Amino acid sequence: MHIQVVLFDGFDPLDAIAPFEVLNAGGSASDGAVTVELVSAEGPREVISGAGGLTLRATGALDLERADMLLVPGAAGRVGEPGEVPEEEVGGAGEWKQDEFIPVLLGRTLTTGLPALLKQAMDDPDITVATVCGGSLVLAMAGLLEGRHATTHHMGLDMLDATGAHPVRARVVDDGDLITGAGVTSGLDLGLYLLEREVGPRVAHAVEELFSHERRGTVWRAQGPTPATL
């Protein structure tokens, strides 16, 4: 299984690196059954994150002919809606600008070639799409999550609902060919779940032990009886 982690300008580094490292370790533990790379819609390039200017290099292009799975991170930036503070605010750490708000960074992906590629991936039954944190909002803002069960950072659940998705307050939500993770550190749990689902629990457990991290939460699926109100 080849997994491409999709970088875009303003991405959150932990959203991308946490599952990347978990999946890469899973590849080592499974004799290469899993491979993973950092890519961008534009091809190989330096991609600046939204966290203090940290930059990662996308070593390849998002390629639907090669990818079995795409993993989309969220963005790192200012929390809240752009209208909540003045457009410019100068502080001890330098100058903040309105376009550094997370919703703006996520929305900026709509002006790139990424949404069209994600739509092709969502329409392809042989490709699974996974997201961490605001990565599901990238899909939602592109109109790709209507009627789907998904999660995101708890502050973005209302936005998921507004786009026609069915938001679920869970650490990881498995909706078949769409698997979404909640807040930033859920990338670790998502990565481990992907290894369990795609390769098996023994490999996932070996990586879990290597990382000294026990997966949190129940993976939500639309299965079983509807629970009574508690």
PDB file of C-alpha atoms in Angstrom:
ATOM      1  CA  MET A   1       0.000   0.000   0.000  1.00  0.00           C
ATOM      2  CA  HIS A   2       1.416   3.367  -1.038  1.00  0.00           C
ATOM      3  CA  ILE A   3       0.281   6.364   1.004  1.00  0.00           C
ATOM      4  CA  GLN A   4       0.840   9.963  -0.057  1.00  0.00           C
ATOM      5  CA  VAL A   5       0.737  12.645   2.642  1.00  0.00           C
ATOM      6  CA  VAL A   6      -0.411  15.807   0.885  1.00  0.00           C
ATOM      7  CA  LEU A   7       1.289  19.066   1.906  1.00  0.00           C
ATOM      8  CA  PHE A   8      -0.087  22.522   1.138  1.00  0.00           C
ATOM      9  CA  ASP A   9       1.073  25.990   2.168  1.00  0.00           C
ATOM     10  CA  GLY A  10       0.099  26.595   5.793  1.00  0.00           C
ATOM     11  CA  PHE A  11      -0.213  22.901   6.727  1.00  0.00           C
ATOM     12  CA  ASP A  12       0.165  21.775  10.331  1.00  0.00           C
ATOM     13  CA  PRO A  13       3.498  19.909  10.690  1.00  0.00           C
ATOM     14  CA  LEU A  14       2.317  17.511  13.420  1.00  0.00           C
ATOM     15  CA  ASP A  15      -0.765  16.573  11.371  1.00  0.00           C
ATOM     16  CA  ALA A  16       1.584  15.407   8.630  1.00  0.00           C
ATOM     17  CA  ILE A  17       4.647  14.104  10.478  1.00  0.00           C
ATOM     18  CA  ALA A  18       2.895  12.080  13.210  1.00  0.00           C
ATOM     19  CA  PRO A  19       1.057   9.735  10.808  1.00  0.00           C
ATOM     20  CA  PHE A  20       4.005   9.791   8.375  1.00  0.00           C
ATOM     21  CA  GLU A  21       6.390   8.443  11.010  1.00  0.00           C
ATOM     22  CA  VAL A  22       3.875   5.867  12.264  1.00  0.00           C
ATOM     23  CA  LEU A  23       3.169   4.619   8.744  1.00  0.00           C
ATOM     24  CA  ASN A  24       6.855   4.603   7.828  1.00  0.00           C
ATOM     25  CA  ALA A  25       7.601   2.470  10.896  1.00  0.00           C
ATOM     26  CA  GLY A  26       4.723   0.223   9.850  1.00  0.00           C
ATOM     27  CA  GLY A  27       6.416  -0.241   6.513  1.00  0.00           C
ATOM     28  CA  SER A  28       9.592  -1.373   8.240  1.00  0.00           C
ATOM     29  CA  ALA A  29       7.637  -3.727  10.502  1.00  0.00           C
ATOM     30  CA  SER A  30       5.791  -5.268   7.552  1.00  0.00           C
ATOM     31  CA  ASP A  31       8.744  -5.795   5.194  1.00  0.00           C
ATOM     32  CA  GLY A  32       7.642  -2.956   2.941  1.00  0.00           C
ATOM     33  CA  ALA A  33       3.910  -3.661   2.794  1.00  0.00           C
ATOM     34  CA  VAL A  34       3.402   0.058   3.476  1.00  0.00           C
ATOM     35  CA  THR A  35       5.264   2.900   1.802  1.00  0.00           C
ATOM     36  CA  VAL A  36       4.705   6.585   2.442  1.00  0.00           C
ATOM     37  CA  GLU A  37       5.916   9.861   0.938  1.00  0.00           C
ATOM     38  CA  LEU A  38       5.308  13.597   1.239  1.00  0.00           C
ATOM     39  CA  VAL A  39       3.755  15.129  -1.884  1.00  0.00           C
ATOM     40  CA  SER A  40       2.034  18.287  -3.068  1.00  0.00           C
ATOM     41  CA  ALA A  41      -0.512  19.008  -5.779  1.00  0.00           C
ATOM     42  CA  GLU A  42       2.136  21.073  -7.572  1.00  0.00           C
ATOM     43  CA  GLY A  43       4.880  18.452  -7.482  1.00  0.00           C
ATOM     44  CA  PRO A  44       8.258  18.389  -5.700  1.00  0.00           C
ATOM     45  CA  ARG A  45       8.824  21.641  -3.820  1.00  0.00           C
ATOM     46  CA  GLU A  46       9.523  23.215  -0.451  1.00  0.00           C
ATOM     47  CA  VAL A  47       6.207  23.648   1.364  1.00  0.00           C
ATOM     48  CA  ILE A  48       5.999  26.167   4.187  1.00  0.00           C
ATOM     49  CA  SER A  49       3.876  25.220   7.161  1.00  0.00           C
ATOM     50  CA  GLY A  50       1.749  27.513   9.268  1.00  0.00           C
ATOM     51  CA  ALA A  51       3.904  26.849  12.332  1.00  0.00           C
ATOM     52  CA  GLY A  52       6.646  29.411  12.625  1.00  0.00           C
ATOM     53  CA  GLY A  53       7.813  29.064   9.048  1.00  0.00           C
ATOM     54  CA  LEU A  54       8.856  25.420   9.401  1.00  0.00           C
ATOM     55  CA  THR A  55       9.299  23.988   5.912  1.00  0.00           C
ATOM     56  CA  LEU A  56       9.124  20.412   4.665  1.00  0.00           C
ATOM     57  CA  ARG A  57      10.011  19.165   1.217  1.00  0.00           C
ATOM     58  CA  ALA A  58       7.415  17.394  -0.872  1.00  0.00           C
ATOM     59  CA  THR A  59       9.496  14.850  -2.735  1.00  0.00           C
ATOM     60  CA  GLY A  60       6.855  13.996  -5.329  1.00  0.00           C
ATOM     61  CA  ALA A  61       3.590  14.993  -6.948  1.00  0.00           C
ATOM     62  CA  LEU A  62       0.168  13.851  -5.819  1.00  0.00           C
ATOM     63  CA  ASP A  63      -0.300  10.948  -8.208  1.00  0.00           C
ATOM     64  CA  LEU A  64      -3.587   9.059  -8.286  1.00  0.00           C
ATOM     65  CA  GLU A  65      -2.036   6.353 -10.450  1.00  0.00           C
ATOM     66  CA  ARG A  66       0.451   5.514  -7.692  1.00  0.00           C
ATOM     67  CA  ALA A  67      -1.462   6.251  -4.505  1.00  0.00           C
ATOM     68  CA  ASP A  68      -3.617   3.727  -2.703  1.00  0.00           C
ATOM     69  CA  MET A  69      -4.342   6.284  -0.013  1.00  0.00           C
ATOM     70  CA  LEU A  70      -4.112  10.055   0.364  1.00  0.00           C
ATOM     71  CA  LEU A  71      -3.663  11.607   3.794  1.00  0.00           C
ATOM     72  CA  VAL A  72      -4.578  15.293   4.121  1.00  0.00           C
ATOM     73  CA  PRO A  73      -3.414  17.296   7.176  1.00  0.00           C
ATOM     74  CA  GLY A  74      -5.001  20.439   8.529  1.00  0.00           C
ATOM     75  CA  ALA A  75      -3.507  23.904   8.862  1.00  0.00           C
ATOM     76  CA  ALA A  76      -1.582  25.631  11.650  1.00  0.00           C
ATOM     77  CA  GLY A  77      -2.275  29.270  12.386  1.00  0.00           C
ATOM     78  CA  ARG A  78      -4.419  31.598  14.420  1.00  0.00           C
ATOM     79  CA  VAL A  79      -7.533  30.132  15.976  1.00  0.00           C
ATOM     80  CA  GLY A  80     -10.893  31.765  15.351  1.00  0.00           C
ATOM     81  CA  GLU A  81     -12.664  33.620  12.601  1.00  0.00           C
ATOM     82  CA  PRO A  82     -10.764  36.305  10.650  1.00  0.00           C
ATOM     83  CA  GLY A  83     -13.173  39.076  11.658  1.00  0.00           C
ATOM     84  CA  GLU A  84     -12.566  38.608  15.363  1.00  0.00           C
ATOM     85  CA  VAL A  85      -9.370  40.725  15.478  1.00  0.00           C
ATOM     86  CA  PRO A  86      -7.980  43.679  13.546  1.00  0.00           C
ATOM     87  CA  GLU A  87      -6.452  42.829  10.189  1.00  0.00           C
ATOM     88  CA  GLU A  88      -3.010  43.627  11.526  1.00  0.00           C
ATOM     89  CA  GLU A  89      -1.843  43.325  15.069  1.00  0.00           C
ATOM     90  CA  VAL A  90       1.754  44.017  15.963  1.00  0.00           C
ATOM     91  CA  GLY A  91       3.130  42.294  19.038  1.00  0.00           C
ATOM     92  CA  GLY A  92       6.402  41.270  20.609  1.00  0.00           C
ATOM     93  CA  ALA A  93       6.691  38.250  18.311  1.00  0.00           C
ATOM     94  CA  GLY A  94       6.255  40.335  15.180  1.00  0.00           C
ATOM     95  CA  GLU A  95       3.353  41.081  12.919  1.00  0.00           C
ATOM     96  CA  TRP A  96       0.307  38.858  12.532  1.00  0.00           C
ATOM     97  CA  LYS A  97      -1.898  39.196   9.493  1.00  0.00           C
ATOM     98  CA  GLN A  98      -5.485  38.229   8.912  1.00  0.00           C
ATOM     99  CA  ASP A  99      -4.660  35.626   6.277  1.00  0.00           C
ATOM    100  CA  GLU A 100      -2.838  33.556   8.897  1.00  0.00           C
ATOM    101  CA  PHE A 101      -6.129  32.412  10.425  1.00  0.00           C
ATOM    102  CA  ILE A 102      -6.698  28.676  10.095  1.00  0.00           C
ATOM    103  CA  PRO A 103     -10.006  28.992   8.159  1.00  0.00           C
ATOM    104  CA  VAL A 104      -8.281  31.264   5.645  1.00  0.00           C
ATOM    105  CA  LEU A 105      -5.326  28.915   5.235  1.00  0.00           C
ATOM    106  CA  LEU A 106      -7.703  25.990   4.676  1.00  0.00           C
ATOM    107  CA  GLY A 107      -9.841  27.999   2.287  1.00  0.00           C
ATOM    108  CA  ARG A 108      -6.805  29.007   0.263  1.00  0.00           C
ATOM    109  CA  THR A 109      -6.414  25.384  -0.846  1.00  0.00           C
ATOM    110  CA  LEU A 110      -9.585  25.890  -2.923  1.00  0.00           C
ATOM    111  CA  THR A 111      -7.606  28.178  -5.250  1.00  0.00           C
ATOM    112  CA  THR A 112      -5.097  25.417  -6.036  1.00  0.00           C
ATOM    113  CA  GLY A 113      -5.291  22.198  -8.012  1.00  0.00           C
ATOM    114  CA  LEU A 114      -5.795  20.175  -4.824  1.00  0.00           C
ATOM    115  CA  PRO A 115      -9.647  20.080  -4.710  1.00  0.00           C
ATOM    116  CA  ALA A 116      -9.931  18.613  -8.210  1.00  0.00           C
ATOM    117  CA  LEU A 117      -7.409  15.907  -7.359  1.00  0.00           C
ATOM    118  CA  LEU A 118      -9.185  15.138  -4.088  1.00  0.00           C
ATOM    119  CA  LYS A 119     -12.496  14.825  -5.934  1.00  0.00           C
ATOM    120  CA  GLN A 120     -10.945  12.343  -8.348  1.00  0.00           C
ATOM    121  CA  ALA A 121      -9.599  10.394  -5.377  1.00  0.00           C
ATOM    122  CA  MET A 122     -12.973  10.407  -3.618  1.00  0.00           C
ATOM    123  CA  ASP A 123     -14.626   9.142  -6.805  1.00  0.00           C
ATOM    124  CA  ASP A 124     -12.107   6.317  -7.219  1.00  0.00           C
ATOM    125  CA  PRO A 125     -13.190   3.151  -5.369  1.00  0.00           C
ATOM    126  CA  ASP A 126      -9.586   1.967  -5.237  1.00  0.00           C
ATOM    127  CA  ILE A 127      -8.336   4.998  -3.281  1.00  0.00           C
ATOM    128  CA  THR A 128      -8.929   5.692   0.403  1.00  0.00           C
ATOM    129  CA  VAL A 129      -8.766   9.267   1.669  1.00  0.00           C
ATOM    130  CA  ALA A 130      -7.682   9.941   5.249  1.00  0.00           C
ATOM    131  CA  THR A 131      -7.481  13.258   7.082  1.00  0.00           C
ATOM    132  CA  VAL A 132      -6.132  14.664  10.323  1.00  0.00           C
ATOM    133  CA  CYS A 133      -7.712  17.600  12.156  1.00  0.00           C
ATOM    134  CA  GLY A 134      -8.651  20.336   9.637  1.00  0.00           C
ATOM    135  CA  GLY A 135      -7.855  18.079   6.699  1.00  0.00           C
ATOM    136  CA  SER A 136     -11.496  17.002   6.705  1.00  0.00           C
ATOM    137  CA  LEU A 137     -12.465  20.682   6.451  1.00  0.00           C
ATOM    138  CA  VAL A 138     -10.399  20.963   3.260  1.00  0.00           C
ATOM    139  CA  LEU A 139     -12.611  18.224   1.799  1.00  0.00           C
ATOM    140  CA  ALA A 140     -15.768  19.760   3.268  1.00  0.00           C
ATOM    141  CA  MET A 141     -15.035  23.227   1.895  1.00  0.00           C
ATOM    142  CA  ALA A 142     -14.519  21.642  -1.516  1.00  0.00           C
ATOM    143  CA  GLY A 143     -18.000  20.115  -1.289  1.00  0.00           C
ATOM    144  CA  LEU A 144     -16.749  16.545  -1.001  1.00  0.00           C
ATOM    145  CA  LEU A 145     -18.174  15.427   2.359  1.00  0.00           C
ATOM    146  CA  GLU A 146     -21.904  15.894   1.934  1.00  0.00           C
ATOM    147  CA  GLY A 147     -23.698  12.962   3.571  1.00  0.00           C
ATOM    148  CA  ARG A 148     -20.456  11.458   4.899  1.00  0.00           C
ATOM    149  CA  HIS A 149     -19.569  10.738   8.527  1.00  0.00           C
ATOM    150  CA  ALA A 150     -16.415  12.546   9.584  1.00  0.00           C
ATOM    151  CA  THR A 151     -14.637  14.227  12.450  1.00  0.00           C
ATOM    152  CA  THR A 152     -12.196  17.101  12.856  1.00  0.00           C
ATOM    153  CA  HIS A 153     -10.821  19.324  15.609  1.00  0.00           C
ATOM    154  CA  HIS A 154     -13.675  19.998  18.038  1.00  0.00           C
ATOM    155  CA  MET A 155     -13.676  23.684  17.058  1.00  0.00           C
ATOM    156  CA  GLY A 156     -14.458  22.756  13.456  1.00  0.00           C
ATOM    157  CA  LEU A 157     -17.363  20.367  13.986  1.00  0.00           C
ATOM    158  CA  ASP A 158     -19.947  23.081  13.308  1.00  0.00           C
ATOM    159  CA  MET A 159     -18.291  23.819   9.981  1.00  0.00           C
ATOM    160  CA  LEU A 160     -18.506  20.141   9.042  1.00  0.00           C
ATOM    161  CA  ASP A 161     -22.197  20.217   9.867  1.00  0.00           C
ATOM    162  CA  ALA A 162     -22.723  23.379   7.810  1.00  0.00           C
ATOM    163  CA  THR A 163     -21.262  21.704   4.717  1.00  0.00           C
ATOM    164  CA  GLY A 164     -23.672  18.769   4.864  1.00  0.00           C
ATOM    165  CA  ALA A 165     -21.391  16.239   6.517  1.00  0.00           C
ATOM    166  CA  HIS A 166     -22.438  14.216   9.560  1.00  0.00           C
ATOM    167  CA  PRO A 167     -19.971  15.308  12.274  1.00  0.00           C
ATOM    168  CA  VAL A 168     -19.028  12.719  14.891  1.00  0.00           C
ATOM    169  CA  ARG A 169     -17.288  13.545  18.165  1.00  0.00           C
ATOM    170  CA  ALA A 170     -14.794  10.703  18.039  1.00  0.00           C
ATOM    171  CA  ARG A 171     -11.030  10.378  17.913  1.00  0.00           C
ATOM    172  CA  VAL A 172     -11.145   8.454  14.610  1.00  0.00           C
ATOM    173  CA  VAL A 173     -14.120   7.928  12.285  1.00  0.00           C
ATOM    174  CA  ASP A 174     -14.065   5.111   9.711  1.00  0.00           C
ATOM    175  CA  ASP A 175     -16.568   5.776   6.921  1.00  0.00           C
ATOM    176  CA  GLY A 176     -15.281   3.144   4.511  1.00  0.00           C
ATOM    177  CA  ASP A 177     -13.056   4.838   1.948  1.00  0.00           C
ATOM    178  CA  LEU A 178     -12.952   7.973   4.131  1.00  0.00           C
ATOM    179  CA  ILE A 179     -11.131   7.861   7.479  1.00  0.00           C
ATOM    180  CA  THR A 180     -10.856  11.026   9.527  1.00  0.00           C
ATOM    181  CA  GLY A 181      -8.977  11.958  12.682  1.00  0.00           C
ATOM    182  CA  ALA A 182      -9.920  14.623  15.232  1.00  0.00           C
ATOM    183  CA  GLY A 183      -7.485  17.075  16.857  1.00  0.00           C
ATOM    184  CA  VAL A 184      -3.804  17.434  16.013  1.00  0.00           C
ATOM    185  CA  THR A 185      -2.334  14.569  18.060  1.00  0.00           C
ATOM    186  CA  SER A 186      -4.981  12.191  16.692  1.00  0.00           C
ATOM    187  CA  GLY A 187      -2.618  11.725  13.747  1.00  0.00           C
ATOM    188  CA  LEU A 188      -0.780   9.159  15.876  1.00  0.00           C
ATOM    189  CA  ASP A 189      -3.996   7.251  16.555  1.00  0.00           C
ATOM    190  CA  LEU A 190      -5.107   7.530  12.949  1.00  0.00           C
ATOM    191  CA  GLY A 191      -1.784   6.173  11.711  1.00  0.00           C
ATOM    192  CA  LEU A 192      -1.924   3.210  14.079  1.00  0.00           C
ATOM    193  CA  TYR A 193      -5.522   2.472  13.095  1.00  0.00           C
ATOM    194  CA  LEU A 194      -4.607   2.581   9.410  1.00  0.00           C
ATOM    195  CA  LEU A 195      -1.849   0.035  10.051  1.00  0.00           C
ATOM    196  CA  GLU A 196      -4.262  -2.228  11.932  1.00  0.00           C
ATOM    197  CA  ARG A 197      -6.912  -1.907   9.226  1.00  0.00           C
ATOM    198  CA  GLU A 198      -4.651  -2.309   6.205  1.00  0.00           C
ATOM    199  CA  VAL A 199      -1.820  -4.565   7.453  1.00  0.00           C
ATOM    200  CA  GLY A 200      -3.014  -6.123  10.689  1.00  0.00           C
ATOM    201  CA  PRO A 201      -3.043  -5.661  14.468  1.00  0.00           C
ATOM    202  CA  ARG A 202       0.315  -7.329  15.062  1.00  0.00           C
ATOM    203  CA  VAL A 203       2.147  -4.740  12.967  1.00  0.00           C
ATOM    204  CA  ALA A 204       0.106  -1.920  14.517  1.00  0.00           C
ATOM    205  CA  HIS A 205       0.905  -3.222  18.003  1.00  0.00           C
ATOM    206  CA  ALA A 206       4.621  -3.424  17.233  1.00  0.00           C
ATOM    207  CA  VAL A 207       4.648   0.220  16.125  1.00  0.00           C
ATOM    208  CA  GLU A 208       2.540   1.210  19.120  1.00  0.00           C
ATOM    209  CA  GLU A 209       5.152  -0.339  21.398  1.00  0.00           C
ATOM    210  CA  LEU A 210       8.003   1.298  19.467  1.00  0.00           C
ATOM    211  CA  PHE A 211       6.412   4.730  19.863  1.00  0.00           C
ATOM    212  CA  SER A 212       5.362   4.129  23.510  1.00  0.00           C
ATOM    213  CA  HIS A 213       1.924   5.439  22.585  1.00  0.00           C
ATOM    214  CA  GLU A 214      -1.347   3.662  23.316  1.00  0.00           C
ATOM    215  CA  ARG A 215      -4.128   4.499  20.888  1.00  0.00           C
ATOM    216  CA  ARG A 216      -6.917   6.586  22.385  1.00  0.00           C
ATOM    217  CA  GLY A 217     -10.646   6.300  21.885  1.00  0.00           C
ATOM    218  CA  THR A 218     -12.998   3.976  20.053  1.00  0.00           C
ATOM    219  CA  VAL A 219     -12.889   4.063  16.260  1.00  0.00           C
ATOM    220  CA  TRP A 220     -16.437   5.118  15.315  1.00  0.00           C
ATOM    221  CA  ARG A 221     -18.180   3.255  12.500  1.00  0.00           C
ATOM    222  CA  ALA A 222     -21.795   3.325  11.340  1.00  0.00           C
ATOM    223  CA  GLN A 223     -22.324  -0.228  12.562  1.00  0.00           C
ATOM    224  CA  GLY A 224     -24.323  -1.923  15.269  1.00  0.00           C
ATOM    225  CA  PRO A 225     -27.475  -0.782  17.046  1.00  0.00           C
ATOM    226  CA  THR A 226     -28.171   2.905  17.588  1.00  0.00           C
ATOM    227  CA  PRO A 227     -27.376   3.599  21.244  1.00  0.00           C
ATOM    228  CA  ALA A 228     -30.063   4.825  23.600  1.00  0.00           C
ATOM    229  CA  THR A 229     -29.734   8.317  25.047  1.00  0.00           C
ATOM    230  CA  LEU A 230     -27.430   8.233  28.090  1.00  0.00           C
TER     231      LEU A 230
END
